[in-house]
mmCIF file of C-alpha atoms in Angstrom:
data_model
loop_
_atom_site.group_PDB
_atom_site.id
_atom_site.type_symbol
_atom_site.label_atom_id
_atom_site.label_comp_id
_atom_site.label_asym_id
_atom_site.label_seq_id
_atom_site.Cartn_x
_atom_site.Cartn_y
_atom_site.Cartn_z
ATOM 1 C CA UNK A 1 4.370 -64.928 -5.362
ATOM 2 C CA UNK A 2 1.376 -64.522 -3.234
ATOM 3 C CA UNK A 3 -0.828 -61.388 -3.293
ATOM 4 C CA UNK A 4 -3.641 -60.706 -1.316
ATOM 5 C CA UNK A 5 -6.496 -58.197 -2.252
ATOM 6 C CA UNK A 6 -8.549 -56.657 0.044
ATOM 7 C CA UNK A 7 -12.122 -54.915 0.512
ATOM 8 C CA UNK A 8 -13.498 -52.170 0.344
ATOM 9 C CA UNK A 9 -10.726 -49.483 1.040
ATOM 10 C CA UNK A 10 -13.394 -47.905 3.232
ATOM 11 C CA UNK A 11 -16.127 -49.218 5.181
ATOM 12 C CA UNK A 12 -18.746 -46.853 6.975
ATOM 13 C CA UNK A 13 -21.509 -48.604 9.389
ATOM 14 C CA UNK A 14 -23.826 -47.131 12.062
ATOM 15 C CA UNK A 15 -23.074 -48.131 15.379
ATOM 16 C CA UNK A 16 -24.687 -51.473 16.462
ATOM 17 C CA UNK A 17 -24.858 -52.947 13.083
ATOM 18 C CA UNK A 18 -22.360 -55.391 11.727
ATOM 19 C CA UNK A 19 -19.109 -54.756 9.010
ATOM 20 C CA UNK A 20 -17.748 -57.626 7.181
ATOM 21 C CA UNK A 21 -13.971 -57.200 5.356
ATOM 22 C CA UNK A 22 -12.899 -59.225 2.500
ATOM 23 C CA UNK A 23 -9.936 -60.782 1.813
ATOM 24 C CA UNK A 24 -8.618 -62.584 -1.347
ATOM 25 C CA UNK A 25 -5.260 -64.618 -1.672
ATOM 26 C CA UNK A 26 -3.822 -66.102 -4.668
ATOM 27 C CA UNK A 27 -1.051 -68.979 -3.272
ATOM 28 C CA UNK A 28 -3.318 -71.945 -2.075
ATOM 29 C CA UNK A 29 0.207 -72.916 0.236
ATOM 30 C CA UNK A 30 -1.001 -70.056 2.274
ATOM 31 C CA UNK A 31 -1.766 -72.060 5.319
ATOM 32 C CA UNK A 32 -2.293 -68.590 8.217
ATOM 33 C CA UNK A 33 -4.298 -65.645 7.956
ATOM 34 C CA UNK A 34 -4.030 -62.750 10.584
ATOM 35 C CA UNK A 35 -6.309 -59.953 11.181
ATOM 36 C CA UNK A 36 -5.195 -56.828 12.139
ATOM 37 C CA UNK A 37 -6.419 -53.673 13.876
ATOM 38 C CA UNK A 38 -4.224 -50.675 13.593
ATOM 39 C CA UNK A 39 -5.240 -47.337 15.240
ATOM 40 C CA UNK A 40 -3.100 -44.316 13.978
ATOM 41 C CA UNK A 41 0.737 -44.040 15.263
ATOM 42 C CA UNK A 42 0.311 -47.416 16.594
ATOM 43 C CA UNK A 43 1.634 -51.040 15.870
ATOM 44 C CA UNK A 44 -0.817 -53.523 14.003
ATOM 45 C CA UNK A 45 -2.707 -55.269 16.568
ATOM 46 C CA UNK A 46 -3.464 -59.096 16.072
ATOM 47 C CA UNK A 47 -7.592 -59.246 16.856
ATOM 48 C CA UNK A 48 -7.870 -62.805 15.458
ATOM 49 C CA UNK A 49 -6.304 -65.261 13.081
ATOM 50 C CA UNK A 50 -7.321 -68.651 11.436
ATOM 51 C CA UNK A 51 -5.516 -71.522 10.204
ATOM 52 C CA UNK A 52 -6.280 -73.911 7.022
ATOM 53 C CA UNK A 53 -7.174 -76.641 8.617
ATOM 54 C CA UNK A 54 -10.610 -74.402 10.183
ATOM 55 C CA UNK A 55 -13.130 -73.114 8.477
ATOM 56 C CA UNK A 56 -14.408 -70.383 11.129
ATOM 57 C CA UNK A 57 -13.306 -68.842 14.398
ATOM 58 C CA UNK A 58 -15.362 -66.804 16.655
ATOM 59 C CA UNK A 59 -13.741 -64.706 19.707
ATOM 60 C CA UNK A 60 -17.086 -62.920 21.209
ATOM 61 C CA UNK A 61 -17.942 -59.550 18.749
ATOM 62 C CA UNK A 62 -15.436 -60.763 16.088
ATOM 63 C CA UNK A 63 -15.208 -63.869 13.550
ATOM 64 C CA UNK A 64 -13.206 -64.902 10.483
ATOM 65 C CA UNK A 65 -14.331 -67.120 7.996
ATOM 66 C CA UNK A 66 -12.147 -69.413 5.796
ATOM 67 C CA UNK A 67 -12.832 -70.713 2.396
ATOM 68 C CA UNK A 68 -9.906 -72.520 0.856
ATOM 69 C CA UNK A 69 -11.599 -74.078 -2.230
ATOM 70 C CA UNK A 70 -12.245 -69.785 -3.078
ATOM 71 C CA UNK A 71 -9.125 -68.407 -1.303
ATOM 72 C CA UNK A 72 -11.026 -66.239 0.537
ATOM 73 C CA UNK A 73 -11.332 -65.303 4.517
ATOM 74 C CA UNK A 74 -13.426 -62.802 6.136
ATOM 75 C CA UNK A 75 -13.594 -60.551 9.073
ATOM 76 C CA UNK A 76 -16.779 -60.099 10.689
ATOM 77 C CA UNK A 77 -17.719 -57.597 13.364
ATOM 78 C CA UNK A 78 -20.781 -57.421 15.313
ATOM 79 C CA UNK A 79 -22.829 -55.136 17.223
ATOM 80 C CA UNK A 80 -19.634 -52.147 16.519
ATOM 81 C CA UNK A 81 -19.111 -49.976 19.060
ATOM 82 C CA UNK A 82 -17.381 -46.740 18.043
ATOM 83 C CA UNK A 83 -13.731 -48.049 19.401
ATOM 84 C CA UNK A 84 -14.021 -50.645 16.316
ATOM 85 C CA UNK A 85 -13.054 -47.325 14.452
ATOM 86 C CA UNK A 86 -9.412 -47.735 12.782
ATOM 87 C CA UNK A 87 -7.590 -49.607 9.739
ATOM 88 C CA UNK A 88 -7.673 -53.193 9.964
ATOM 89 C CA UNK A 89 -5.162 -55.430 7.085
ATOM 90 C CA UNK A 90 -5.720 -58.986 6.406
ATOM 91 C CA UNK A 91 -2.525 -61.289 5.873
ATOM 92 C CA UNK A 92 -1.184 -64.221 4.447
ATOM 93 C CA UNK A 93 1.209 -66.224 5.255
ATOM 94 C CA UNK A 94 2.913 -69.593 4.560
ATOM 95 C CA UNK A 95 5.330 -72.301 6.693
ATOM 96 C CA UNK A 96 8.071 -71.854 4.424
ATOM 97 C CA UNK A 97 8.985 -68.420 5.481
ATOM 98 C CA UNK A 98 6.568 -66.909 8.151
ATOM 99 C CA UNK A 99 6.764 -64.020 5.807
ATOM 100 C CA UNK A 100 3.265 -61.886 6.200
ATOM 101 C CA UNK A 101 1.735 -60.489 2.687
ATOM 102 C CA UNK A 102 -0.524 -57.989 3.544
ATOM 103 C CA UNK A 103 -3.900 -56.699 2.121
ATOM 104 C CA UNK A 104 -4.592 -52.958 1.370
ATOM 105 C CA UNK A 105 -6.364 -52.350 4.378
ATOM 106 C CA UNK A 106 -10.099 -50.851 5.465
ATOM 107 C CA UNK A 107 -10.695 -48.082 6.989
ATOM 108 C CA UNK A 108 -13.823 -49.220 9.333
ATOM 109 C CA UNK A 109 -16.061 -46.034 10.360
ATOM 110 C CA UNK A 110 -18.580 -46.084 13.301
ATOM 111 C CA UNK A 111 -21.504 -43.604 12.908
ATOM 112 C CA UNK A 112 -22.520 -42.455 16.244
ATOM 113 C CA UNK B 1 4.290 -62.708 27.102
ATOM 114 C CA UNK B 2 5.832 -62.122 23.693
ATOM 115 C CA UNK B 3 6.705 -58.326 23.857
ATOM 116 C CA UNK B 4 8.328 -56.539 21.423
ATOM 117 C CA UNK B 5 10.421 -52.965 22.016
ATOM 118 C CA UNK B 6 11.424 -50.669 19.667
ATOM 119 C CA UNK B 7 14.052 -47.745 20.221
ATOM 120 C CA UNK B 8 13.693 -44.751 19.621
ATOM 121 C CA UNK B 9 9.904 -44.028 18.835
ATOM 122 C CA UNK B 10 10.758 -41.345 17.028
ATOM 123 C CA UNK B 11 13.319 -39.466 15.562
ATOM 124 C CA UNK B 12 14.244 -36.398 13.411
ATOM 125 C CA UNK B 13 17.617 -35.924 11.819
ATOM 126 C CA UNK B 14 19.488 -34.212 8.962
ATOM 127 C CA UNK B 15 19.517 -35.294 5.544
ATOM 128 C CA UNK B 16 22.747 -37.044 4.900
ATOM 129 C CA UNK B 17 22.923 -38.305 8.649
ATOM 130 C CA UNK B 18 22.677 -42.652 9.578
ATOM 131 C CA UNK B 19 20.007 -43.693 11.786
ATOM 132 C CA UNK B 20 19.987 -46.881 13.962
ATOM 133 C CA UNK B 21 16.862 -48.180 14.960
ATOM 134 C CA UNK B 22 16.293 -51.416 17.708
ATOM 135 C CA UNK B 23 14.140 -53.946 17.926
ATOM 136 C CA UNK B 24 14.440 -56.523 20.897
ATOM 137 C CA UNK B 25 12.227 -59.296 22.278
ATOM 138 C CA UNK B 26 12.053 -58.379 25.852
ATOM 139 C CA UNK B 27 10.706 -61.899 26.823
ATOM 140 C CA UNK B 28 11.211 -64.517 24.526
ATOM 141 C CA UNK B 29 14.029 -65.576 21.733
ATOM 142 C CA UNK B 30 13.169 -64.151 18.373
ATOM 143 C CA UNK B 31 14.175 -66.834 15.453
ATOM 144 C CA UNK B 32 13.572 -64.561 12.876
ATOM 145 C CA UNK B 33 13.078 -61.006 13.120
ATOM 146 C CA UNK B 34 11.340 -58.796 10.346
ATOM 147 C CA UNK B 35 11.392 -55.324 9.525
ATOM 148 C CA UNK B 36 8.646 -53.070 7.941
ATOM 149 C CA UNK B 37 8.031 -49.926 6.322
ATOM 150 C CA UNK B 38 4.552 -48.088 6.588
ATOM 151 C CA UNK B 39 3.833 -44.857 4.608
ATOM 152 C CA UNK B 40 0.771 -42.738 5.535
ATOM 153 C CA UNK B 41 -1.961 -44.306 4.457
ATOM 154 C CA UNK B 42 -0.653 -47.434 3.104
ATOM 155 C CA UNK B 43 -0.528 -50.786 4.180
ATOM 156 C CA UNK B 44 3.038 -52.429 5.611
ATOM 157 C CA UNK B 45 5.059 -53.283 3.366
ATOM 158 C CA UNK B 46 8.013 -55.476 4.340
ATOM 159 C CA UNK B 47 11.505 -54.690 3.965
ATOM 160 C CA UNK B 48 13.617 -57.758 5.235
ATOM 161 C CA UNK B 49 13.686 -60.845 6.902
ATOM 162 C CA UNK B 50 16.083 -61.038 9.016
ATOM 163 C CA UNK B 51 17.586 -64.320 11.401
ATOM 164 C CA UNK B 52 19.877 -64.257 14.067
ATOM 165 C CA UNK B 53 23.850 -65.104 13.171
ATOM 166 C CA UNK B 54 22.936 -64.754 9.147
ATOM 167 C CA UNK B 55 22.659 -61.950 6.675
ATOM 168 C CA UNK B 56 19.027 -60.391 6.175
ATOM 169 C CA UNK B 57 17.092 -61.039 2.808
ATOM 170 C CA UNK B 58 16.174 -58.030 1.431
ATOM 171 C CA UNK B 59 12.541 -57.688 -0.767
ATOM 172 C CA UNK B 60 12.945 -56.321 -4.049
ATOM 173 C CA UNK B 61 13.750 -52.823 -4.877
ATOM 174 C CA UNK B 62 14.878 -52.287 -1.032
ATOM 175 C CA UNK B 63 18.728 -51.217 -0.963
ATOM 176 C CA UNK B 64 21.177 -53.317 1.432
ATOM 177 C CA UNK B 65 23.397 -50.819 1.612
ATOM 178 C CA UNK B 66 21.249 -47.988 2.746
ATOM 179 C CA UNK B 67 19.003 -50.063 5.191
ATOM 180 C CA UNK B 68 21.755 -52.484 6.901
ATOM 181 C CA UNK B 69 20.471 -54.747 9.378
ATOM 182 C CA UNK B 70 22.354 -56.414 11.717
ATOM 183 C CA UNK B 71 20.761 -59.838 13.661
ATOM 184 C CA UNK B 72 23.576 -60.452 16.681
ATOM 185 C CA UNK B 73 21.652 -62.093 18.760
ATOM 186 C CA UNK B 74 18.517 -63.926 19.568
ATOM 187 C CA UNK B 75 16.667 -61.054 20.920
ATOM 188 C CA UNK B 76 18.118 -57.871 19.225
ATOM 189 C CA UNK B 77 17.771 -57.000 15.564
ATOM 190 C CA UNK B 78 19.258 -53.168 14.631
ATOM 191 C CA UNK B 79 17.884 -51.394 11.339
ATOM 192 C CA UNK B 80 20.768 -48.567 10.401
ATOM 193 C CA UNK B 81 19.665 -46.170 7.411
ATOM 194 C CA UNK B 82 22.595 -44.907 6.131
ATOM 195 C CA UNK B 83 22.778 -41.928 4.466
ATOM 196 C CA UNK B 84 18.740 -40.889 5.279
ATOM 197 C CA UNK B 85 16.887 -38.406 2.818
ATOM 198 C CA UNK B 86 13.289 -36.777 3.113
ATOM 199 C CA UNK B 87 12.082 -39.663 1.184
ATOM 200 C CA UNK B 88 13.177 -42.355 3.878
ATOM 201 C CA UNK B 89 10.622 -40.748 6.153
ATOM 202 C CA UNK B 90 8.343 -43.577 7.160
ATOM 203 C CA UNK B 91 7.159 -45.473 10.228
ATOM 204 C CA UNK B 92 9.246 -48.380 10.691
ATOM 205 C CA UNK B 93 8.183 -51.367 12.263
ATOM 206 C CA UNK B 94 9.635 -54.594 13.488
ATOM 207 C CA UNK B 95 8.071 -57.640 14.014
ATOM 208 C CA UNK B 96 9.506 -61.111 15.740
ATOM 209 C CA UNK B 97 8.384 -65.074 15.787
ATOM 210 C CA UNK B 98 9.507 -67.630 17.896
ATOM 211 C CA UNK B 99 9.429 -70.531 15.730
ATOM 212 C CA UNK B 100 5.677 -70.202 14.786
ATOM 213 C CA UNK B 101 3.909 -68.333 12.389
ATOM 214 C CA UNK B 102 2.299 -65.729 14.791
ATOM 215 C CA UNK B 103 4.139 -62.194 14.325
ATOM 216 C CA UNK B 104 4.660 -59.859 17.547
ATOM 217 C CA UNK B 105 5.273 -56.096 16.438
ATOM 218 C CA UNK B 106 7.131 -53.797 17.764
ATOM 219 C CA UNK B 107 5.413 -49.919 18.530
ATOM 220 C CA UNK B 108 7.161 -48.904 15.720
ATOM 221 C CA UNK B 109 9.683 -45.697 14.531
ATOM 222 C CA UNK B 110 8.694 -42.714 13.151
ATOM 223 C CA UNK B 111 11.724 -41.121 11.288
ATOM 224 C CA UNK B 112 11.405 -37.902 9.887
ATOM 225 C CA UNK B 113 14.400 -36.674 7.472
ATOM 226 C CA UNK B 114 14.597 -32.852 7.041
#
């Protein structure tokens, strides 16, 4: 079945720079990949997602990167502000079943 | 649009004791419903899949009989854990589609078992 790793467990920037989150999958049917932010007590929130047929996706601060021929996406944050600070998971997913395997997940720090 | 509910948010009960958890789409029709478990610290890690009108499958090494899950209609899902123990304490959280790939989560359950 699929599997997705993810990295680094922890992730400590100072504020203003950038953090980049890495995501590996191992089922090349994988065809959706979420990102989630998830602040403590509260549900996963969707920030962005990509699909297999694009190879990047920007929404302002945040961007995800898609390599299929690697099977591996990326998160990207710029200029992080200290409300970037929580756990954010990568996912896979497939048509076949919707069903979302998750990464690990990184906890992102912001150094004031 | 797309808003899922969860009830309760939390709850503590006895150790022996069933608790019934709901998750409902409050604005759209949920073809399949799925429900999560999240220890602290950890990532989620899914339970069942669950579609309206048709018995939930159930991921490996999670027991039907103690987490029963019940799809009766196209906007309601119910998560009943029979039978709870201290180390059924979790967060529980539900998720819904309709008909895509895009999950929309519920604010999730914490249980506590004493």
């Amino acid at each position: 079945g699929e599997n997705v790793e993810q990295h680094p467990s922890t992730l400590s920037v100072q504020e203003g720079d950038s953090a980049v989150i890495k995501c590996t999958y191992s089922d090349s049917a994988s065809n959706y990949f979420p990102w989630y932010k998830q602040e403590l007590g509260k549900r996963p929130q969707l920030i962005i997602d990509i699909r297999s047929n694009v190879g990047e996706k920007k929404d302002q601060r945040i961007a995800v990167t898609l390599n299929k021929t690697a099977k591996h996406f990326s998160l990207h944050i710029t200029e992080t502000q200290p409300e970037d600070s929580a756990v954010y998971f990568c996912a896979a997913s497939m048509d076949s079943n919707y069903q979302l395997i998750w990464g690990a997940g990184t906890k992102l720090i912001i150094k004031p | 649009g797309a808003v899922v509910s969860q009830h309760p948010s939390w709850v503590i009960c006895k150790s022996g004791t069933s608790v019934k958890i709901e998750c409902r789409s409050l604005d759209f029709q949920a073809t399949t419903m799925f429900w999560y478990r999240q220890f602290p610290k950890q990532s989620l890690m899914l339970m069942a899949t669950s579609n309206e009108g048709s018995k939930a499958t159930y991921e490996q090494g999670v027991e039907k009989d103690k987490f029963l899950i019940n799809h009766a209609s196209l906007t309601l899902s119910t998560l009943t854990v029979t039978s709870a123990h201290p180390e059924d304490s979790s967060f529980y959280i539900c998720s819904a589609t309709r008909g895509g790939d895009e999950q929309f989560f519920g604010p999730g359950t914490r249980l506590t078992v004493l």
